[in-house]
Tab-separated table of C-alpha atoms and ligand atoms in Angstrom:
chain	number	residue	atom	x	y	z
J	1	MET	CA	22.558	-2.844	-19.660
J	2	PHE	CA	19.268	-4.018	-18.009
J	3	LYS	CA	16.100	-4.636	-20.092
J	4	TYR	CA	12.713	-3.667	-18.612
J	5	ASN	CA	9.306	-4.684	-19.873
J	6	CYS	CA	5.975	-2.982	-19.025
J	7	LEU	CA	3.004	-5.429	-18.782
J	8	ASN	CA	0.681	-2.394	-18.499
J	9	PRO	CA	0.986	1.237	-19.495
J	10	ILE	CA	3.224	2.919	-16.910
J	11	ALA	CA	3.267	6.705	-16.402
J	12	LYS	CA	5.968	8.356	-18.537
J	13	VAL	CA	7.230	10.450	-15.574
J	14	GLY	CA	8.204	7.123	-13.964
J	15	LEU	CA	9.928	5.496	-16.948
J	16	ASP	CA	11.814	8.748	-17.574
J	17	GLY	CA	13.515	8.043	-14.209
J	18	PHE	CA	15.430	5.051	-15.598
J	19	ASN	CA	19.091	5.973	-16.194
J	20	LYS	CA	21.207	5.043	-19.239
J	21	ASN	CA	21.796	1.515	-17.877
J	22	PHE	CA	18.180	0.576	-18.648
J	23	VAL	CA	16.474	-0.039	-21.951
J	24	ALA	CA	12.851	-0.820	-22.765
J	25	CYS	CA	12.076	-4.289	-24.107
J	26	GLU	CA	8.883	-5.408	-25.755
J	27	ASP	CA	9.241	-9.072	-24.985
J	28	PHE	CA	8.439	-10.169	-21.411
J	29	SER	CA	10.433	-13.324	-21.810
J	30	ASN	CA	13.579	-11.375	-22.545
J	31	ALA	CA	13.281	-8.829	-19.716
J	32	ASP	CA	15.516	-8.639	-16.632
J	33	CYS	CA	12.846	-6.690	-14.718
J	34	VAL	CA	9.138	-5.874	-15.170
J	35	LEU	CA	6.734	-3.158	-14.286
J	36	VAL	CA	3.083	-4.118	-13.861
J	37	ARG	CA	-0.150	-2.666	-12.692
J	38	SER	CA	-3.164	-4.947	-12.993
J	39	ALA	CA	-1.954	-7.604	-15.547
J	40	LYS	CA	-2.582	-11.095	-14.077
J	41	MET	CA	0.771	-12.885	-13.741
J	42	HIS	CA	-0.380	-16.161	-12.039
J	43	ASP	CA	-0.325	-18.195	-15.275
J	44	MET	CA	2.735	-16.587	-16.816
J	45	GLU	CA	5.969	-18.533	-17.064
J	46	LEU	CA	8.805	-16.901	-15.163
J	47	HIS	CA	11.925	-17.185	-17.179
J	48	ASP	CA	15.349	-17.735	-15.587
J	49	ASN	CA	16.772	-14.262	-16.410
J	50	LEU	CA	13.828	-12.423	-14.651
J	51	MET	CA	15.145	-10.778	-11.532
J	52	ALA	CA	12.436	-8.365	-10.319
J	53	ILE	CA	8.838	-7.283	-10.683
J	54	ALA	CA	7.653	-3.906	-9.568
J	55	ARG	CA	3.916	-3.449	-9.053
J	56	ALA	CA	3.022	0.329	-9.545
J	57	GLY	CA	0.428	0.251	-6.753
J	58	ALA	CA	-0.160	-1.400	-3.391
J	59	GLY	CA	-2.096	-4.646	-3.903
J	60	VAL	CA	-0.136	-7.582	-5.297
J	61	ASN	CA	-2.873	-10.266	-5.618
J	62	ASN	CA	-2.261	-10.399	-9.433
J	63	ILE	CA	1.298	-11.669	-8.794
J	64	PRO	CA	2.253	-15.148	-7.689
J	65	LEU	CA	4.480	-14.166	-4.725
J	66	ASP	CA	5.611	-17.625	-3.625
J	67	LYS	CA	6.333	-18.828	-7.122
J	68	CYS	CA	8.372	-15.610	-7.628
J	69	ALA	CA	10.339	-16.127	-4.435
J	70	GLU	CA	11.246	-19.686	-5.386
J	71	LYS	CA	12.506	-18.477	-8.720
J	72	GLY	CA	14.463	-15.728	-7.080
J	73	VAL	CA	12.354	-12.947	-8.379
J	74	VAL	CA	11.986	-10.009	-6.041
J	75	VAL	CA	8.497	-8.428	-6.065
J	76	PHE	CA	8.151	-4.832	-5.056
J	77	ASN	CA	5.149	-2.612	-4.565
J	78	THR	CA	4.740	1.152	-3.885
J	79	PRO	CA	3.101	1.558	-0.501
J	80	GLY	CA	1.986	5.091	0.383
J	81	ALA	CA	2.445	6.370	-3.184
J	82	ASN	CA	-1.239	6.938	-3.487
J	83	ALA	CA	-1.874	8.039	0.064
J	84	ASN	CA	-2.607	11.710	-0.777
J	85	GLY	CA	-5.172	10.707	-3.358
J	86	VAL	CA	-7.009	8.616	-0.830
J	87	LYS	CA	-6.675	11.301	1.883
J	88	GLU	CA	-8.319	13.859	-0.352
J	89	LEU	CA	-11.238	11.534	-1.022
J	90	VAL	CA	-11.643	10.876	2.719
J	91	LEU	CA	-11.895	14.636	3.320
J	92	ALA	CA	-14.544	14.874	0.568
J	93	GLY	CA	-16.339	11.868	2.166
J	94	MET	CA	-16.523	13.690	5.549
J	95	LEU	CA	-18.075	16.728	3.755
J	96	TYR	CA	-20.458	14.598	1.718
J	97	ALA	CA	-21.711	12.917	4.899
J	98	SER	CA	-22.041	16.303	6.793
J	99	ARG	CA	-24.025	18.279	4.175
J	100	GLY	CA	-26.707	17.223	1.745
J	101	ILE	CA	-24.307	17.585	-1.143
J	102	VAL	CA	-25.149	14.224	-2.920
J	103	ASP	CA	-28.942	14.530	-2.415
J	104	GLY	CA	-28.769	18.251	-3.372
J	105	ILE	CA	-26.952	17.513	-6.683
J	106	ASN	CA	-29.365	14.661	-7.436
J	107	TRP	CA	-32.353	16.913	-6.795
J	108	ILE	CA	-30.904	19.604	-9.064
J	109	ASN	CA	-30.304	17.010	-11.878
J	110	SER	CA	-33.890	15.832	-11.524
J	111	GLU	CA	-35.055	19.482	-11.971
J	112	LYS	CA	-32.949	20.227	-15.008
J	113	ASP	CA	-35.915	21.022	-17.189
J	114	ASP	CA	-37.467	23.538	-14.799
J	115	PRO	CA	-36.888	27.022	-16.056
J	116	ASP	CA	-37.450	28.318	-12.460
J	117	VAL	CA	-34.917	25.937	-10.987
J	118	ALA	CA	-33.043	28.742	-9.198
J	119	LYS	CA	-36.211	29.845	-7.345
J	120	ALA	CA	-37.238	26.269	-6.552
J	121	ALA	CA	-33.727	25.648	-5.237
J	122	GLU	CA	-34.008	28.414	-2.734
J	123	LYS	CA	-37.114	26.746	-1.285
J	124	GLN	CA	-35.771	23.220	-1.467
J	125	LYS	CA	-32.328	23.883	-0.006
J	126	LYS	CA	-33.331	23.619	3.686
J	127	GLN	CA	-33.712	19.832	2.964
J	128	TYR	CA	-30.003	19.630	2.431
J	129	ALA	CA	-28.716	21.740	5.241
J	130	GLY	CA	-25.940	20.144	7.288
J	131	SER	CA	-23.273	20.810	9.766
J	132	GLU	CA	-19.612	21.776	9.617
J	133	ILE	CA	-16.676	19.474	10.351
J	134	SER	CA	-14.579	22.158	12.089
J	135	GLY	CA	-14.719	21.619	15.893
J	136	LYS	CA	-15.954	18.040	15.579
J	137	LYS	CA	-14.154	15.020	16.806
J	138	LEU	CA	-12.568	12.606	14.309
J	139	GLY	CA	-11.148	9.202	15.227
J	140	VAL	CA	-8.587	7.653	12.904
J	141	ILE	CA	-8.020	3.921	13.246
J	142	GLY	CA	-4.658	2.967	11.618
J	143	LEU	CA	-1.969	5.634	11.435
J	144	GLY	CA	-0.017	4.376	8.377
J	145	ALA	CA	0.616	6.192	5.116
J	146	ILE	CA	-3.055	7.178	4.607
J	147	GLY	CA	-4.227	7.461	8.205
J	148	ILE	CA	-1.463	9.973	9.111
J	149	LYS	CA	-2.289	12.265	6.183
J	150	VAL	CA	-6.027	12.205	7.016
J	151	ALA	CA	-5.295	12.920	10.703
J	152	ASN	CA	-2.956	15.810	10.019
J	153	ALA	CA	-5.223	17.326	7.372
J	154	ALA	CA	-8.246	17.080	9.742
J	155	VAL	CA	-6.294	18.999	12.384
J	156	ASN	CA	-5.711	21.784	9.834
J	157	LEU	CA	-9.382	21.820	9.110
J	158	GLY	CA	-10.108	22.547	12.790
J	159	MET	CA	-11.087	19.047	13.898
J	160	GLU	CA	-10.224	17.462	17.185
J	161	VAL	CA	-8.444	14.306	16.132
J	162	TYR	CA	-7.914	11.040	17.996
J	163	GLY	CA	-5.536	8.484	16.627
J	164	TYR	CA	-5.336	4.761	17.314
J	165	ASP	CA	-2.628	2.373	16.102
J	166	PRO	CA	-1.067	-0.109	18.413
J	167	TYR	CA	1.677	-0.915	15.827
J	168	ILE	CA	2.561	2.579	14.764
J	169	SER	CA	6.009	2.854	13.129
J	170	VAL	CA	8.622	5.251	14.428
J	171	ASP	CA	8.527	7.141	11.069
J	172	ALA	CA	4.777	7.457	11.213
J	173	ALA	CA	4.965	8.779	14.815
J	174	TRP	CA	7.474	11.464	13.757
J	175	ASN	CA	5.089	12.626	11.027
J	176	LEU	CA	2.025	12.867	13.188
J	177	SER	CA	0.859	16.368	14.259
J	178	ARG	CA	1.308	16.950	17.998
J	179	ALA	CA	-2.237	18.065	18.191
J	180	ILE	CA	-3.493	14.468	17.649
J	181	LYS	CA	-4.590	12.605	20.742
J	182	HIS	CA	-2.851	9.229	20.629
J	183	VAL	CA	-5.309	6.849	22.270
J	184	LEU	CA	-4.251	3.309	23.509
J	185	ASN	CA	-7.788	1.820	23.351
J	186	VAL	CA	-9.905	2.019	20.314
J	187	GLU	CA	-13.039	2.178	22.548
J	188	VAL	CA	-12.091	5.793	23.392
J	189	ILE	CA	-12.618	6.634	19.676
J	190	TYR	CA	-16.006	4.807	19.642
J	191	ALA	CA	-17.154	6.663	22.718
J	192	ASN	CA	-16.035	10.169	21.754
J	193	CYS	CA	-15.841	10.664	18.011
J	194	ASP	CA	-18.467	12.115	15.656
J	195	TYR	CA	-16.567	10.761	12.632
J	196	ILE	CA	-14.576	7.518	12.574
J	197	THR	CA	-12.356	6.583	9.687
J	198	ILE	CA	-10.586	3.291	9.299
J	199	HIS	CA	-7.123	2.875	7.549
J	200	VAL	CA	-5.795	-0.504	8.484
J	201	PRO	CA	-4.856	-3.460	6.169
J	202	LEU	CA	-7.218	-6.311	5.706
J	203	LEU	CA	-5.936	-9.158	7.758
J	204	ASP	CA	-7.600	-12.148	9.529
J	205	SER	CA	-7.194	-10.069	12.716
J	206	THR	CA	-8.868	-6.917	11.277
J	207	ARG	CA	-11.665	-8.543	9.293
J	208	HIS	CA	-14.987	-7.198	10.585
J	209	MET	CA	-13.083	-5.104	13.222
J	210	ILE	CA	-16.060	-2.715	13.003
J	211	ASN	CA	-18.980	-4.954	13.985
J	212	LYS	CA	-22.256	-4.997	15.973
J	213	GLU	CA	-20.315	-4.687	19.283
J	214	SER	CA	-18.193	-1.781	18.241
J	215	ILE	CA	-21.145	0.014	16.657
J	216	LYS	CA	-22.977	-0.267	20.063
J	217	LEU	CA	-20.078	1.628	21.669
J	218	MET	CA	-20.264	4.497	19.146
J	219	LYS	CA	-21.847	7.793	19.800
J	220	ASP	CA	-25.386	8.109	18.392
J	221	SER	CA	-25.360	9.517	14.906
J	222	ALA	CA	-21.708	8.755	14.331
J	223	ILE	CA	-20.457	8.995	10.730
J	224	LEU	CA	-18.331	6.008	9.616
J	225	LEU	CA	-15.906	6.182	6.733
J	226	ASN	CA	-14.273	3.229	5.088
J	227	PHE	CA	-11.668	3.877	2.342
J	228	ALA	CA	-9.583	0.832	3.375
J	229	ARG	CA	-11.442	-2.439	2.463
J	230	ASP	CA	-15.084	-3.367	2.750
J	231	GLU	CA	-14.445	-6.629	4.608
J	232	LEU	CA	-13.023	-4.593	7.537
J	233	VAL	CA	-16.631	-3.685	8.358
J	234	ASP	CA	-19.563	-5.906	9.085
J	235	GLU	CA	-21.699	-3.936	6.663
J	236	GLU	CA	-24.909	-5.861	7.496
J	237	SER	CA	-24.668	-4.474	11.003
J	238	VAL	CA	-23.876	-1.009	9.662
J	239	VAL	CA	-26.994	-1.032	7.428
J	240	ALA	CA	-29.073	-2.140	10.469
J	241	ALA	CA	-27.517	0.637	12.536
J	242	LEU	CA	-28.300	3.190	9.771
J	243	LYS	CA	-31.954	2.096	9.828
J	244	VAL	CA	-32.360	3.037	13.472
J	245	GLY	CA	-30.239	6.211	13.247
J	246	LYS	CA	-27.431	4.829	15.461
J	247	ILE	CA	-25.034	5.542	12.590
J	248	LYS	CA	-25.948	8.610	10.608
J	249	LYS	CA	-23.965	7.906	7.345
J	250	TYR	CA	-21.629	5.213	6.070
J	251	VAL	CA	-19.173	6.396	3.439
J	252	SER	CA	-17.407	3.653	1.621
J	253	ASP	CA	-15.158	3.335	-1.471
J	254	PHE	CA	-16.197	-0.307	-2.060
J	255	PRO	CA	-19.489	-0.879	-3.768
J	256	ASN	CA	-21.250	-4.215	-3.175
J	257	PRO	CA	-24.798	-5.439	-3.019
J	258	THR	CA	-25.069	-4.639	0.824
J	259	THR	CA	-24.326	-0.965	0.467
J	260	ALA	CA	-24.973	0.175	-3.069
J	261	GLY	CA	-28.056	2.319	-3.249
J	262	GLN	CA	-28.786	1.762	0.446
J	263	GLU	CA	-30.327	4.620	2.363
J	264	GLY	CA	-27.611	6.365	4.422
J	265	CYS	CA	-24.767	4.855	2.475
J	266	ILE	CA	-22.510	7.097	0.212
J	267	VAL	CA	-20.554	4.759	-1.946
J	268	THR	CA	-17.909	5.632	-4.526
J	269	PRO	CA	-16.545	3.226	-7.161
J	270	HIS	CA	-13.131	2.535	-5.631
J	271	LEU	CA	-11.823	6.008	-6.502
J	272	GLY	CA	-9.301	6.437	-3.706
J	273	ALA	CA	-6.210	6.131	-5.747
J	274	SER	CA	-7.680	7.135	-9.096
J	275	THR	CA	-5.760	10.352	-9.655
J	276	ALA	CA	-3.158	11.153	-12.232
J	277	GLU	CA	-0.781	12.114	-9.454
J	278	SER	CA	-1.201	8.727	-7.633
J	279	GLU	CA	-0.301	6.880	-10.881
J	280	ASP	CA	2.706	9.160	-11.408
J	281	ASN	CA	3.871	8.644	-7.796
J	282	CYS	CA	3.544	4.863	-8.099
J	283	ALA	CA	5.470	4.752	-11.333
J	284	VAL	CA	8.282	6.969	-10.036
J	285	MET	CA	8.576	4.798	-6.847
J	286	ALA	CA	8.441	1.553	-8.794
J	287	VAL	CA	11.242	2.534	-11.129
J	288	LYS	CA	13.418	3.777	-8.257
J	289	GLU	CA	12.964	0.419	-6.486
J	290	LEU	CA	13.786	-1.591	-9.577
J	291	GLN	CA	16.853	0.538	-10.377
J	292	ASP	CA	18.315	0.304	-6.858
J	293	TYR	CA	17.818	-3.459	-6.844
J	294	MET	CA	19.181	-4.129	-10.368
J	295	GLU	CA	22.199	-1.822	-9.972
J	296	ASN	CA	23.024	-2.263	-6.286
J	297	GLY	CA	21.088	-5.270	-4.996
J	298	ASN	CA	19.262	-3.160	-2.427
J	299	ILE	CA	15.766	-4.161	-1.623
J	300	LYS	CA	13.138	-1.668	-0.354
J	301	ASN	CA	9.395	-2.282	-0.224
J	302	SER	CA	9.511	-5.888	-1.345
J	303	VAL	CA	6.511	-8.078	-0.422
J	304	ASN	CA	8.425	-11.417	-0.706
J	305	PHE	CA	11.899	-10.647	0.426
J	306	PRO	CA	13.261	-8.577	3.310
J	307	LYS	CA	14.510	-5.075	3.216
J	308	ILE	CA	18.317	-4.824	2.790
J	309	ASP	CA	20.444	-1.805	1.978
J	310	MET	CA	24.230	-1.992	1.512
J	311	GLY	CA	24.337	1.295	-0.397
J	312	VAL	CA	26.441	1.568	-3.501
J	313	CYS	CA	29.261	-1.048	-3.576
J	314	ASP	CA	32.659	0.526	-3.156
J	315	LYS	CA	34.497	-2.864	-2.859
J	316	GLN	CA	35.749	-5.033	-5.727
J	317	GLY	CA	32.820	-7.304	-5.845
J	318	ARG	CA	29.235	-7.763	-4.581
J	319	VAL	CA	27.346	-11.010	-4.582
J	320	LEU	CA	23.648	-11.295	-3.692
J	321	ILE	CA	22.011	-14.569	-2.795
J	322	LEU	CA	18.239	-15.099	-2.493
J	323	HIS	CA	17.540	-18.239	-0.584
J	324	GLU	CA	15.380	-20.256	1.807
J	325	ASN	CA	15.442	-18.972	5.376
J	326	LYS	CA	17.142	-21.956	7.094
J	327	ALA	CA	20.145	-22.839	9.233
J	328	ASN	CA	23.666	-23.067	7.951
J	329	MET	CA	23.289	-21.147	4.721
J	330	ILE	CA	25.485	-18.133	5.471
J	331	THR	CA	28.298	-20.385	6.849
J	332	LYS	CA	28.386	-22.309	3.545
J	333	PHE	CA	28.372	-19.180	1.369
J	334	ALA	CA	31.129	-17.546	3.484
J	335	SER	CA	33.268	-20.760	3.359
J	336	TYR	CA	33.230	-20.804	-0.496
J	337	PHE	CA	34.675	-17.223	-0.590
J	338	GLY	CA	37.178	-18.015	2.214
J	339	ASP	CA	38.363	-21.277	0.555
J	340	ALA	CA	39.146	-19.302	-2.604
J	341	GLY	CA	41.147	-16.769	-0.608
J	342	ILE	CA	38.572	-13.973	-1.150
J	343	ASN	CA	38.129	-11.659	1.790
J	344	ILE	CA	34.590	-10.649	2.789
J	345	ALA	CA	34.811	-6.918	3.379
J	346	GLU	CA	31.205	-6.528	4.498
J	347	MET	CA	28.127	-8.798	4.648
J	348	ASN	CA	24.469	-8.671	5.596
J	349	ASN	CA	21.683	-11.246	5.908
J	350	LYS	CA	18.007	-10.519	6.404
J	351	SER	CA	14.984	-12.827	6.501
J	352	LYS	CA	11.227	-12.438	5.949
J	353	GLY	CA	9.098	-15.493	6.573
J	354	ASN	CA	10.501	-18.415	4.545
J	355	ASN	CA	12.773	-16.242	2.435
J	356	ALA	CA	16.172	-14.620	3.068
J	357	VAL	CA	18.723	-12.565	1.301
J	358	SER	CA	22.440	-12.451	1.876
J	359	VAL	CA	24.838	-9.846	0.426
J	360	PHE	CA	28.637	-10.131	0.396
J	361	ASP	CA	30.935	-7.238	-0.443
J	362	LEU	CA	34.305	-8.701	-1.484
J	363	ASP	CA	37.829	-7.355	-1.582
J	364	THR	CA	38.376	-9.278	-4.795
J	365	PRO	CA	35.792	-10.176	-7.431
J	366	SER	CA	33.994	-13.489	-7.153
J	367	THR	CA	34.610	-16.277	-9.600
J	368	GLU	CA	32.329	-18.406	-11.762
J	369	ASP	CA	33.335	-21.431	-9.860
J	370	ILE	CA	32.207	-19.956	-6.540
J	371	ILE	CA	28.898	-18.834	-8.051
J	372	GLU	CA	28.325	-22.355	-9.443
J	373	LYS	CA	28.939	-23.804	-5.920
J	374	ILE	CA	26.513	-21.372	-4.273
J	375	ASN	CA	23.905	-22.106	-6.877
J	376	ALA	CA	24.157	-25.809	-6.064
J	377	VAL	CA	23.415	-25.290	-2.351
J	378	PRO	CA	19.918	-26.731	-1.671
J	379	GLY	CA	17.522	-23.901	-0.815
J	380	VAL	CA	19.292	-21.234	-2.949
J	381	TYR	CA	16.802	-19.619	-5.269
J	382	LYS	CA	19.073	-17.282	-7.183
J	383	VAL	CA	22.690	-15.822	-7.120
J	384	ARG	CA	23.430	-12.461	-8.614
J	385	VAL	CA	26.904	-11.000	-9.248
J	386	VAL	CA	25.951	-7.379	-8.694
J	387	LYS	CA	29.427	-6.195	-9.185
I	401	NAD	N1	-9.533	3.259	-1.456
I	401	NAD	C1	-8.416	3.015	-2.125
I	401	NAD	O1	-8.373	3.141	-3.357
I	401	NAD	C2	-7.150	2.589	-1.398
I	401	NAD	C3	-5.930	2.922	-1.884
I	401	NAD	C4	-4.785	2.608	-1.200
I	401	NAD	C5	-4.925	1.856	0.004
I	401	NAD	N2	-6.151	1.492	0.452
I	401	NAD	C6	-6.283	0.749	1.712
I	401	NAD	O2	-6.099	1.625	2.784
I	401	NAD	C7	-5.606	0.961	3.925
I	401	NAD	C8	-4.411	1.641	4.539
I	401	NAD	O3	-3.408	1.778	3.588
I	401	NAD	P1	-2.001	2.397	4.021
I	401	NAD	O4	-1.261	2.609	2.704
I	401	NAD	O5	-2.223	3.566	4.861
I	401	NAD	O6	-1.330	1.249	4.812
I	401	NAD	P2	-0.124	1.255	5.820
I	401	NAD	O7	0.412	-0.080	5.863
I	401	NAD	O8	0.766	2.427	5.549
I	401	NAD	O9	-0.867	1.636	7.217
I	401	NAD	C9	-1.692	0.710	7.868
I	401	NAD	C10	-1.571	1.012	9.381
I	401	NAD	O10	-2.615	0.269	10.066
I	401	NAD	C11	-2.043	-0.134	11.319
I	401	NAD	N3	-2.792	-1.265	11.870
I	401	NAD	C12	-2.669	-2.609	11.560
I	401	NAD	N4	-3.543	-3.297	12.365
I	401	NAD	C13	-4.170	-2.397	13.110
I	401	NAD	C14	-5.245	-2.493	14.115
I	401	NAD	N5	-5.761	-3.690	14.417
I	401	NAD	N6	-5.707	-1.347	14.696
I	401	NAD	C15	-5.155	-0.185	14.356
I	401	NAD	N7	-4.134	-0.006	13.487
I	401	NAD	C16	-3.675	-1.074	12.901
I	401	NAD	C17	-0.598	-0.413	10.986
I	401	NAD	O11	0.227	-0.345	12.202
I	401	NAD	C18	-0.222	0.699	9.997
I	401	NAD	O12	0.302	1.798	10.672
I	401	NAD	C19	-5.278	-0.524	3.440
I	401	NAD	O13	-6.382	-1.399	3.794
I	401	NAD	C20	-5.280	-0.419	1.889
I	401	NAD	O14	-5.660	-1.609	1.301
I	401	NAD	C21	-7.305	1.857	-0.221
C-alpha cells in the first residue's frame, strides 16, 4: 500500500484515479509520494521514505530539483495538460486585439447610468469597429503542446498559418494540420504575418527573442501575442513600437509595470491555465505519473530524471536504481546480481544531465544483501525493489 499526501488541494477527479493500492495520508513526513501545486518545498525536509513528487502543473520552481535528485526523489510535472486552456485564451486575445472589444466594454461600463445608453451606443460603436481574423496570416513561434493547438485552431478559423520550430518533436509534427506552412526561418513569419504568437520555453537562448531587431522586420501594424513568458519579449521595445504604430497591439498574459495600463497593451492577469478543466487535466496526469512510477518504476514527464518505461514487470523481480550519471555504475550493479546467481532477464539505463536511472528485471527476486551492496555504491541516490 502506498501513502500519498497532498500539499495543496488537488482536483477530486485526479485523486479518484488512484487505485486500491494507494491511500491518502495527512502527514507529509509519512508519505511515499506527494502531489503539489504551488506550495513552496525548498525549505522542507525530504524524508528517506519519500519516493516521488508530482507537480500538478508545468512550472517547478517551487520544488528543489537537485536536492530531490540527490535524495532519489523523482519529480514529475504535467506538460501540456493546460494547453487547451491557454489556446482558448490566445484565440480570445486575437479577437480582443482585432476589434474594439475591451474599449467598447469599458465605454459601456462608464455609461451605465445613462438611460439612453442603447441609443448612445449606436453612435459610439464606430469607434470600436475592427477587422476579422479569417483570411489573415498568423505566425506561431514554437510548435509544442500549446503552439500546435493554437495553429490548428487558427486554420479552422480560416487563418493562413505559418509555423516555426527548429526543434519540433515527431509527435508534434504528426499532430500539426497539413495546412500549416512550416517555415525554416523565423524571419519569414516577421515579414509576412499580421498576427504573431510566441509559445516557446523561457531559456537563456530565448530570452528577449522578440526584440528591437525582430520588431523592425515585422509588418507594419502587426499584432503580437505573448502567452508564454514576459521575458521572452523585450517589452520596452514593444511599447516604443506601439507608440509609433509599428506594432498595433501587444496582448500579454503577464502583467508588469512596463505593460500594465499602457496604450496598445491588452494584459490579462496570467489566466492562461486558469480553467477548471486545466486543473482537472493536471491532477489526472499527475496521479497517473505517480501511480506508474510507484507500482512499476516507469518514469514519464520527470524534470530531474530521464524517461524510462519497462512496462508492467512480468519477471520475478524488478529493481530500480536512481544514481549519479557516471562511468562503471551499471557494471557494478549487474555484477552483484550475477555473483548471487541471479539472472538479469531485461535491463535498461537512461540518463539526463547528472542523473541516471537503471532498471533490472530479474528471473529470481533480489535479496536484502544485494540491495545493501548497491546502496553502498558511491553515487547511488536510492534503490527501490519494485517487485
Ligand atoms: N499563460 C499561461 O498560463 C501558460 C500556461 C502554460 C504554459 N505557458 C508557457 O507557454 C510556453 C509553451 O508551453 P508548452 O506547454 O507549449 O511547451 P512545450 O515544451 O510543449 O513547447 C515548446 C516548444 O517550443 C519549441 N522551441 C524551443 N525553442 C525554440 C525557439 N528558439 N524557436 C522556436 N521554437 C522553439 C520547442 O521545440 C517546443 O516544441 C512556455 O513558455 C510555458 O511556460 C503559459
